[in-house]
Tab-separated table of N, CA and C in Angstrom:
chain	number	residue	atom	x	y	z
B	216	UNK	N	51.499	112.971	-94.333
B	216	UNK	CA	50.253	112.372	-94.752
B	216	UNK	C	49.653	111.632	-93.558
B	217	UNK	N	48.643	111.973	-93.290
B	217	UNK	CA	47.604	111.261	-92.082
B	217	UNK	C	47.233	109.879	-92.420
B	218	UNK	N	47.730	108.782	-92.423
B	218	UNK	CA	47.098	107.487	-92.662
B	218	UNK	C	46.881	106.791	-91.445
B	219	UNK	N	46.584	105.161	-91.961
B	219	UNK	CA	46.081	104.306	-90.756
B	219	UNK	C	46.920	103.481	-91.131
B	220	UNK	N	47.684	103.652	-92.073
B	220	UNK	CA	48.888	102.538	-92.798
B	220	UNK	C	49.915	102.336	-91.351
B	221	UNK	N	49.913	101.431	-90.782
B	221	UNK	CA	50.752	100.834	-89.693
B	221	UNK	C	51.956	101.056	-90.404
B	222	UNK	N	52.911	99.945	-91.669
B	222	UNK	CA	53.990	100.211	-92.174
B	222	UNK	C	54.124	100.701	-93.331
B	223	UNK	N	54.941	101.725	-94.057
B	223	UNK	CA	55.188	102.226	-95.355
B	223	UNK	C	56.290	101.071	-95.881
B	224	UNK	N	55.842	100.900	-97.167
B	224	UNK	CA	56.696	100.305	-98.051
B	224	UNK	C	56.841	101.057	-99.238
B	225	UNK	N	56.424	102.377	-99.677
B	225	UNK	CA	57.426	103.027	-100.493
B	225	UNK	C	55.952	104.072	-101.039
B	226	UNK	N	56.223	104.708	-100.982
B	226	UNK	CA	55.832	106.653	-101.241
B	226	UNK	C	55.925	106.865	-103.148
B	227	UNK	N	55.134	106.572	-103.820
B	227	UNK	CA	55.187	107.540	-105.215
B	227	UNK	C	54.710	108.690	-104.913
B	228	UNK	N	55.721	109.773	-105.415
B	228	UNK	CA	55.679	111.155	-105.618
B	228	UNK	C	55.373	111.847	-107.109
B	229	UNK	N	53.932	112.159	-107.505
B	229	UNK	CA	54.215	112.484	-109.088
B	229	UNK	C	53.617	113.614	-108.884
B	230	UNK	N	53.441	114.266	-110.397
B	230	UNK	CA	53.123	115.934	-110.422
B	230	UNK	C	52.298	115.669	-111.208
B	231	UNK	N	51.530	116.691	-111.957
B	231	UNK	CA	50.244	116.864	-112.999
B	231	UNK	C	50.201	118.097	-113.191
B	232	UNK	N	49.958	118.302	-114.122
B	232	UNK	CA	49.517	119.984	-114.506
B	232	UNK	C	48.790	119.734	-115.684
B	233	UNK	N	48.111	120.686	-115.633
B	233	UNK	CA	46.356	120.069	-117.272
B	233	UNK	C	45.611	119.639	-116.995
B	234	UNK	N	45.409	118.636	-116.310
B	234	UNK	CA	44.800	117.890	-116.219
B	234	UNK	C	44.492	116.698	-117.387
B	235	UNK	N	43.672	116.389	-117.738
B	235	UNK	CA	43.460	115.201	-119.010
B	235	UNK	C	44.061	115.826	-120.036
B	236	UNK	N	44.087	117.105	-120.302
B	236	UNK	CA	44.838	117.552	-121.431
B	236	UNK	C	46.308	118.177	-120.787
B	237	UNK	N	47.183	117.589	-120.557
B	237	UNK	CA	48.288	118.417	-119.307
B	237	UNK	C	49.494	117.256	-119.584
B	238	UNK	N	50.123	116.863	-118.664
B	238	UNK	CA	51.464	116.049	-118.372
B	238	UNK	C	51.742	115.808	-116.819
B	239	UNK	N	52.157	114.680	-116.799
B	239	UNK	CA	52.810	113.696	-115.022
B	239	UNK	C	53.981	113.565	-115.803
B	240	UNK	N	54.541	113.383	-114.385
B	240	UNK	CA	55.963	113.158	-114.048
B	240	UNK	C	55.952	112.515	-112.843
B	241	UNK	N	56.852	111.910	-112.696
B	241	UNK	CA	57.077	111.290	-111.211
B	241	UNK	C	58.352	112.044	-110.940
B	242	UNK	N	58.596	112.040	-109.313
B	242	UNK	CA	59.519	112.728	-109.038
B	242	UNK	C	61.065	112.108	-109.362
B	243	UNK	N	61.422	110.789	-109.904
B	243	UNK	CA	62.412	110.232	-109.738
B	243	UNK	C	62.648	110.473	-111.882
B	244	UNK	N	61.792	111.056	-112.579
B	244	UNK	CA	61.910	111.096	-113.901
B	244	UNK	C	61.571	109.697	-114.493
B	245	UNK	N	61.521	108.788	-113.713
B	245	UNK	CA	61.377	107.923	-114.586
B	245	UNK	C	59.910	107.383	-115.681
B	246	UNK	N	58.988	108.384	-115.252
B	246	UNK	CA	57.702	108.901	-115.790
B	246	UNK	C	57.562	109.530	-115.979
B	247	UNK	N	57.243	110.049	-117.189
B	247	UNK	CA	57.135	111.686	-118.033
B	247	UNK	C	56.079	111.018	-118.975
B	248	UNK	N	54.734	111.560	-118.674
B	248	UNK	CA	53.834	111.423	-119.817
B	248	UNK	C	53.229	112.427	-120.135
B	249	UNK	N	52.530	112.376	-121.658
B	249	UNK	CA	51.830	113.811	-121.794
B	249	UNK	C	50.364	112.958	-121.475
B	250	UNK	N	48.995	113.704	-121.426
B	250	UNK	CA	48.261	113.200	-121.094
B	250	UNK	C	47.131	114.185	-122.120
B	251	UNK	N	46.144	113.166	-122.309
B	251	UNK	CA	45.181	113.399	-123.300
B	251	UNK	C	43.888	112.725	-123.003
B	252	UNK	N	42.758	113.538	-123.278
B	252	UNK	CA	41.371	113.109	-123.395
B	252	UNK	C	40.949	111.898	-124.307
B	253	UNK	N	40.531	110.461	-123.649
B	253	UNK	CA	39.964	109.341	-124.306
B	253	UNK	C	39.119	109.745	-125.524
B	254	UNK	N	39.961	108.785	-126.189
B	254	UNK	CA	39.051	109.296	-128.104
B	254	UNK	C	39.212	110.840	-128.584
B	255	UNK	N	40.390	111.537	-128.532
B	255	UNK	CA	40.128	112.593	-128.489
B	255	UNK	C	41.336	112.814	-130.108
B	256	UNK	N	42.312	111.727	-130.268
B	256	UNK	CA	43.144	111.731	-130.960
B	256	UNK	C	44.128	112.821	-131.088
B	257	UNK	N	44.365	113.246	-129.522
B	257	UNK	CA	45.342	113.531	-129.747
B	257	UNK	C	46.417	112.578	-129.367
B	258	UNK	N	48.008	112.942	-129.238
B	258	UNK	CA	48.878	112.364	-128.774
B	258	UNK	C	48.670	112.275	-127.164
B	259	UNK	N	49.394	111.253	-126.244
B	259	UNK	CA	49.459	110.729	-125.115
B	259	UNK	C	48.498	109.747	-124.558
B	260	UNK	N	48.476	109.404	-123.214
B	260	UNK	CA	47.481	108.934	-122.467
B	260	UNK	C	46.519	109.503	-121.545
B	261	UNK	N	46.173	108.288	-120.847
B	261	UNK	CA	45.024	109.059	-119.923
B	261	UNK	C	45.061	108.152	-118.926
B	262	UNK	N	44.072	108.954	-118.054
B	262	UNK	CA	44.431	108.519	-116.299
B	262	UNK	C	43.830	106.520	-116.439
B	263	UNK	N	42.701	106.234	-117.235
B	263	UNK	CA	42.494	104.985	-117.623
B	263	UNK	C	43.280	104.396	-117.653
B	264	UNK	N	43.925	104.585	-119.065
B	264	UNK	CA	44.834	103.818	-119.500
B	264	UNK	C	46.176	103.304	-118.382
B	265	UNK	N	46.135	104.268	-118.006
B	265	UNK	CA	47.369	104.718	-116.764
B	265	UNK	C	46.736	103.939	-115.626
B	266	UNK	N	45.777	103.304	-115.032
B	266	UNK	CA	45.151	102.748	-113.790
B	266	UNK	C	45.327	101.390	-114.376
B	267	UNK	N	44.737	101.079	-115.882
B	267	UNK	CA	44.437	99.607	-115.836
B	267	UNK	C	45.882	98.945	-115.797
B	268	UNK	N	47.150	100.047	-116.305
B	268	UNK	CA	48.457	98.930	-116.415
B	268	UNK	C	48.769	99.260	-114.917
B	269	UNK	N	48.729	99.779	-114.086
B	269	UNK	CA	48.810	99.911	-112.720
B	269	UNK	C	47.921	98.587	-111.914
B	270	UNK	N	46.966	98.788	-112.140
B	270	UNK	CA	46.341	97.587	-111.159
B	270	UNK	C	46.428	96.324	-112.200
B	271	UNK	N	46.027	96.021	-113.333
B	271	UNK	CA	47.278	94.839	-113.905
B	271	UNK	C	48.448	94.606	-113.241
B	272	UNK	N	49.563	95.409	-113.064
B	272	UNK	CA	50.613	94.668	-112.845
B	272	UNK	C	50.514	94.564	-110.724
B	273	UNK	N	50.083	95.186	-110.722
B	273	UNK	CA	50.221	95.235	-109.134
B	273	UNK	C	49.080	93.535	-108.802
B	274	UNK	N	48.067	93.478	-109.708
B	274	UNK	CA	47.475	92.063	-109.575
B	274	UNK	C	47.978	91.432	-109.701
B	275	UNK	N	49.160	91.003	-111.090
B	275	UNK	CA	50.164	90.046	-111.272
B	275	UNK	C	50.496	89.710	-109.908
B	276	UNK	N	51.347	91.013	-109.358
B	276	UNK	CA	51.968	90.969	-108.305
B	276	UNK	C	51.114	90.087	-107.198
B	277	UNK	N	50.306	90.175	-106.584
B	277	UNK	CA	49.326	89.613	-105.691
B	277	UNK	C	49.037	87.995	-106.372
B	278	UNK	N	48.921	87.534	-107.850
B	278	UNK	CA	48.370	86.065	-108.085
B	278	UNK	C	49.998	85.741	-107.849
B	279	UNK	N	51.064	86.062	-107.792
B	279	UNK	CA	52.426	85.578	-107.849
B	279	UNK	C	52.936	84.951	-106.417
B	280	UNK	N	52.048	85.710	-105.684
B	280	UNK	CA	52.008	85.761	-104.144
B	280	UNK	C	51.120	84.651	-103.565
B	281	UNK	N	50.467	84.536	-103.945
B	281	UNK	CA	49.151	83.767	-103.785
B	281	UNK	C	49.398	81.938	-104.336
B	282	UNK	N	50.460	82.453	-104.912
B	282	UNK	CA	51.002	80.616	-105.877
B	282	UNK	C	52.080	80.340	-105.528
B	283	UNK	N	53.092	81.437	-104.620
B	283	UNK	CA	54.276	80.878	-103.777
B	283	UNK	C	53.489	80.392	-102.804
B	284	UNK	N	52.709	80.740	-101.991
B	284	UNK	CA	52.232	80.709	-100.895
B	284	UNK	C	51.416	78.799	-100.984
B	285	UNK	N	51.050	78.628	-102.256
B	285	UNK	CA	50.658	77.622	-102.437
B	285	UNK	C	51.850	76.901	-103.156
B	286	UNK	N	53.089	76.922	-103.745
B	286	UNK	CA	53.958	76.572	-104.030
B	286	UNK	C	53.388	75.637	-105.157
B	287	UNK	N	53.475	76.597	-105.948
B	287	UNK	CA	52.535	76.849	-107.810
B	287	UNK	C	53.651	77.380	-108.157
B	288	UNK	N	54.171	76.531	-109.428
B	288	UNK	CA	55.117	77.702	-110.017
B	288	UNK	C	54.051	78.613	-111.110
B	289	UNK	N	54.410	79.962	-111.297
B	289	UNK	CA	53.970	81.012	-111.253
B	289	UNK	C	54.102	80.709	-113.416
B	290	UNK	N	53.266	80.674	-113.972
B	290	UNK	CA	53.351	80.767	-115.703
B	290	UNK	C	54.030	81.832	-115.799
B	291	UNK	N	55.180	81.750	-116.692
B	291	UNK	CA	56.373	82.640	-117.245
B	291	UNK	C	55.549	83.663	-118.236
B	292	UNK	N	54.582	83.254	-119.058
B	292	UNK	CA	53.766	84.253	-119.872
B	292	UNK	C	52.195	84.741	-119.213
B	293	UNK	N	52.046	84.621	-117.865
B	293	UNK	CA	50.957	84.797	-117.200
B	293	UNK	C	50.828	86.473	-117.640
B	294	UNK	N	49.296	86.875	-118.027
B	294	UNK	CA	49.295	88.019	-118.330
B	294	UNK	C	47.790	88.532	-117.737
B	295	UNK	N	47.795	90.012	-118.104
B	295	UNK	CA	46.278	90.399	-117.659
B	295	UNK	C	45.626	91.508	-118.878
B	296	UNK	N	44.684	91.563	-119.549
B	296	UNK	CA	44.342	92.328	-120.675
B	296	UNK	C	43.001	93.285	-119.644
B	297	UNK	N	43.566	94.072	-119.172
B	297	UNK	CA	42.745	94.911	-118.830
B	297	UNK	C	41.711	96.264	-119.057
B	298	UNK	N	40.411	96.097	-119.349
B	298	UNK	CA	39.216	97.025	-119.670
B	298	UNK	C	39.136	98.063	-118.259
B	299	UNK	N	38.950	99.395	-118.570
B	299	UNK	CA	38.885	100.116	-117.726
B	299	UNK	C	38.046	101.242	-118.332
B	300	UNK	N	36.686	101.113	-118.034
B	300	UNK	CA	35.261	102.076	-118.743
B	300	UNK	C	35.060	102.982	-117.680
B	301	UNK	N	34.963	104.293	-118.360
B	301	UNK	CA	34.491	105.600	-118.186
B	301	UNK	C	33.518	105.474	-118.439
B	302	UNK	N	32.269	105.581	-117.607
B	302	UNK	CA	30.464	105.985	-118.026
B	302	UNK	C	30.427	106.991	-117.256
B	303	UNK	N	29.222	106.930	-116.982
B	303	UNK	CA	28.614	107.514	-116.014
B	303	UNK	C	27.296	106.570	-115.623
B	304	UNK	N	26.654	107.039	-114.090
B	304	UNK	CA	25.707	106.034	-113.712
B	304	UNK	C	24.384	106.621	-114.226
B	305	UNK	N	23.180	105.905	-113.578
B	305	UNK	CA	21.976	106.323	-113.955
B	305	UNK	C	21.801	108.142	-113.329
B	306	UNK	N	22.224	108.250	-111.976
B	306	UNK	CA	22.498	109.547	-111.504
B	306	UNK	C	23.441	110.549	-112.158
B	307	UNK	N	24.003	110.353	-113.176
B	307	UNK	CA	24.535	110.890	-113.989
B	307	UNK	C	25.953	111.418	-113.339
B	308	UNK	N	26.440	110.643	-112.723
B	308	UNK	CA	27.579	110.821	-111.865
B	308	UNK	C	29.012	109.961	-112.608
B	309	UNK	N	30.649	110.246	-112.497
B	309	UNK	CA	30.638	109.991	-113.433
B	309	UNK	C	31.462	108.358	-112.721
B	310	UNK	N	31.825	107.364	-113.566
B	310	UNK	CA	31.998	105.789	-112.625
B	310	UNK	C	32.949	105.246	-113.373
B	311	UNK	N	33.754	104.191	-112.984
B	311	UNK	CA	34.707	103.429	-113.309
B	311	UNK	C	34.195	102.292	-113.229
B	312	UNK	N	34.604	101.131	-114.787
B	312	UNK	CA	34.068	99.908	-114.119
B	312	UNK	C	35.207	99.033	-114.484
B	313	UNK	N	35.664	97.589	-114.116
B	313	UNK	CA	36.958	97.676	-114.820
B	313	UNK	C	36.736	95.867	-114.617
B	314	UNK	N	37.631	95.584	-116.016
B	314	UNK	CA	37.280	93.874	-116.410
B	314	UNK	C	38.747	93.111	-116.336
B	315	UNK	N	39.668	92.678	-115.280
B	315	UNK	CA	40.996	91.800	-115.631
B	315	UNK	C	40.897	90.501	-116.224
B	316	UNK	N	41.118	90.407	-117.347
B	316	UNK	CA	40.766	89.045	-118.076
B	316	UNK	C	42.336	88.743	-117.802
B	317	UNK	N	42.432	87.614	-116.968
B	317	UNK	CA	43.632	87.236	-116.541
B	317	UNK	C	43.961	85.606	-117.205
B	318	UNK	N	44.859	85.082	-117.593
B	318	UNK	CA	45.629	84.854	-118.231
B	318	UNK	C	46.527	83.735	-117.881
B	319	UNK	N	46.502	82.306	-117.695
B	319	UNK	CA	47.209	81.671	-116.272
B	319	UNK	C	47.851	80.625	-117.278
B	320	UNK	N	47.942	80.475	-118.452
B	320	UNK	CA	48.601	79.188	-119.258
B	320	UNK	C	49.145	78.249	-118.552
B	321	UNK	N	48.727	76.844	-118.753
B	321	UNK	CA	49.224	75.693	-118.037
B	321	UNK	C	48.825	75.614	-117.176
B	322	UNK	N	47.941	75.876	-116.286
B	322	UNK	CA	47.316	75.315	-114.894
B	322	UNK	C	45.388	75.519	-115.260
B	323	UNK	N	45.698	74.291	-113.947
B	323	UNK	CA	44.119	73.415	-114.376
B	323	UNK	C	42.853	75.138	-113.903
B	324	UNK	N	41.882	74.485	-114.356
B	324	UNK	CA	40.717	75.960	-114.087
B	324	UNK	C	40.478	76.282	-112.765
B	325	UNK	N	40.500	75.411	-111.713
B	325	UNK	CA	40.062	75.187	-110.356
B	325	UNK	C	41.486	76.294	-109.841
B	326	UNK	N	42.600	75.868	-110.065
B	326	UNK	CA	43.983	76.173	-109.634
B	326	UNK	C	43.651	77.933	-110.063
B	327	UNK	N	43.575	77.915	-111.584
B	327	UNK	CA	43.440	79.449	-111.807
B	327	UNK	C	42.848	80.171	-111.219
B	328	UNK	N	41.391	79.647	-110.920
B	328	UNK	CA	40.482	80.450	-110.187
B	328	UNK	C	40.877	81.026	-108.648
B	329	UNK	N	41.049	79.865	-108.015
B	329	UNK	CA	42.114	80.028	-106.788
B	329	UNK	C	42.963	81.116	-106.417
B	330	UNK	N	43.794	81.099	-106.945
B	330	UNK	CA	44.678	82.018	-107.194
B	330	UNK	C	44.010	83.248	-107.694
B	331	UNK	N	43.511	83.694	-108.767
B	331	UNK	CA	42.786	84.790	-108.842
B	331	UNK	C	41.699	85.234	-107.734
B	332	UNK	N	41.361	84.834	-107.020
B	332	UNK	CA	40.443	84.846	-106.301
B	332	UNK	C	41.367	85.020	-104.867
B	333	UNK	N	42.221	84.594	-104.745
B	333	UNK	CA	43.312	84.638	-103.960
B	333	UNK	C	43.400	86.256	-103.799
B	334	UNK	N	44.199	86.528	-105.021
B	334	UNK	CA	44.946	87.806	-105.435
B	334	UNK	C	43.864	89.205	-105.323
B	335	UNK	N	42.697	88.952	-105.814
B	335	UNK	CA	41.613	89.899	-105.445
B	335	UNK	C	41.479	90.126	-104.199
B	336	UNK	N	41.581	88.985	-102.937
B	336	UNK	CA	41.428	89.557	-101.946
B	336	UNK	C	42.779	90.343	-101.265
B	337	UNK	N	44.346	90.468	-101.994
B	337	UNK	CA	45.061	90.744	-101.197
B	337	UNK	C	45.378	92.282	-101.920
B	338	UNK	N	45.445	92.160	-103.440
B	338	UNK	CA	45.666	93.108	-104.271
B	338	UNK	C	45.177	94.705	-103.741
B	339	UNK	N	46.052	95.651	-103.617
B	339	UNK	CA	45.664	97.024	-102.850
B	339	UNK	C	44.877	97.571	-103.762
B	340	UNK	N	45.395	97.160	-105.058
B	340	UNK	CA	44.392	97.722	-106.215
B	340	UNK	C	42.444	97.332	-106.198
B	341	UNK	N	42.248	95.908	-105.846
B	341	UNK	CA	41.172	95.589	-105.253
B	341	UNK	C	40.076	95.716	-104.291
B	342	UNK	N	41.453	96.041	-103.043
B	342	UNK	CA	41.192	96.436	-101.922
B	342	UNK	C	40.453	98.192	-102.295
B	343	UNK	N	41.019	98.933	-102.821
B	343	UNK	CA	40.578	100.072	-103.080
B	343	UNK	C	39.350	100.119	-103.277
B	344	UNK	N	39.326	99.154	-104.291
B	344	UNK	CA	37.937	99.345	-105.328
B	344	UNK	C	36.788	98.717	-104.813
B	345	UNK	N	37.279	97.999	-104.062
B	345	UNK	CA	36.163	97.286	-103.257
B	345	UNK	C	34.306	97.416	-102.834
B	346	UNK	N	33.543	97.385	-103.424
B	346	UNK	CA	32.492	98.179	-102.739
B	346	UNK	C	31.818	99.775	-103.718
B	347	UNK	N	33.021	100.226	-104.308
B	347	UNK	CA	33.053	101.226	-104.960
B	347	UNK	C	32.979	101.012	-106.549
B	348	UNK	N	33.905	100.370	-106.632
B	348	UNK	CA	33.985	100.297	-108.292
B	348	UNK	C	33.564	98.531	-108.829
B	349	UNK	N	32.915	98.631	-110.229
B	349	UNK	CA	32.706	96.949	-110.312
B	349	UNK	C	33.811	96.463	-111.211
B	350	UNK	N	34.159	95.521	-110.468
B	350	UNK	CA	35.557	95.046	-110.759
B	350	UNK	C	34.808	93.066	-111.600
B	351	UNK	N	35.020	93.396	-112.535
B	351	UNK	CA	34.711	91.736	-113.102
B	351	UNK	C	36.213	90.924	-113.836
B	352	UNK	N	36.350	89.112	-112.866
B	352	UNK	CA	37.139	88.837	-113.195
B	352	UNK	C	37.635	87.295	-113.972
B	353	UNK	N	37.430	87.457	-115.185
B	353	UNK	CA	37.925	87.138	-116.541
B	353	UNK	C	38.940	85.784	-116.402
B	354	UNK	N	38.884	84.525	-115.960
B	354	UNK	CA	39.902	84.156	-116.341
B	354	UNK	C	40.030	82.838	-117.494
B	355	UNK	N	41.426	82.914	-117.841
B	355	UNK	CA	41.583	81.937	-119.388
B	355	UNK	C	42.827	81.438	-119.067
C-alpha cells in the first residue's frame, strides 16, 4: 500500500462480497457480518451502522487521550450515541453527515467541551472527515 503514513500501528484486513446486500469478514474471523440495505428489513447491517460504532469508539479512544494528557480521570460510563445520515446533496450526489452526541457524566461543561474538542482534533476518524463530511458535536 502506497501511503504517507511515516509509522504503521496495525493493518485491518476485511473482505466483502454483495455489497449492501452481501457479507464482511475480517481476516482474523473475528467479524463475520451479513450486510443489508438501510430500512430494507431485512436481516444484518450496513456500512452506516458499521462507521458510526467505528468512529464512536475510536473517538472514545481520542477524548481518553486527551484527559490523561490533562490528568482527568476519564467517566467509567462515558459514552457516544452516534447519528450517521445517508442523503444526498442538492447535486444529487450521494453524502454522509454524522452527529456524536457524546456523553461525559460528572465533569463540569467547560472540561467536557475541552476534551471533546480535544479528541476531534486528534481522532483519525475526524481527521478523515474533515472538510468532507459534516461532522456535528453533541455534548451532555
Amino acid at each position: 500500500m502506497k501511503t504517507s503514513l511515516e509509522t504503521f500501528i496495525y493493518t485491518a484486513h476485511t473482505h466483502v462480497t454483495g455489497g449492501r446486500n452481501g457479507v464482511g469478514r475480517s481476516s482474523d474471523g473475528e467479524l463475520d457480518v451479513t450486510l443489508s440495505r438501510p430500512g430494507s428489513g431485512e436481516p444484518g447491517t450496513n456500512p452506516e451502522q458499521l462507521f458510526g460504532i467505528a468512529y464512536s469508539a475510536c473517538f472514545i479512544g481520542a477524548i481518553q487521550l486527551a484527559a490523561t494528557a490533562r490528568k482527568v480521570q476519564m467517566p467509567k460510563d462515558a459514552s457516544i450515541d452516534t447519528e450517521v445520515t445517508l442523503g444526498k446533496t442538492a447535486a444529487g450526489e450521494y453524502q454522509l453527515a454524522v452527529k456524536l452526541n457524546v456523553s461525559l457524566p460528572g465533569l463540569d461543561e467547560a472540561l467536557k467541551r475541552e476534551l471533546v474538542e480535544a479528541a476531534h482534533q486528534t481522532c483519525p476518524y475526524s481527521r478523515m472527515t474533515r472538510g468532507l463530511v459534516e461532522v456535528e458535536l453533541a455534548v451532555a
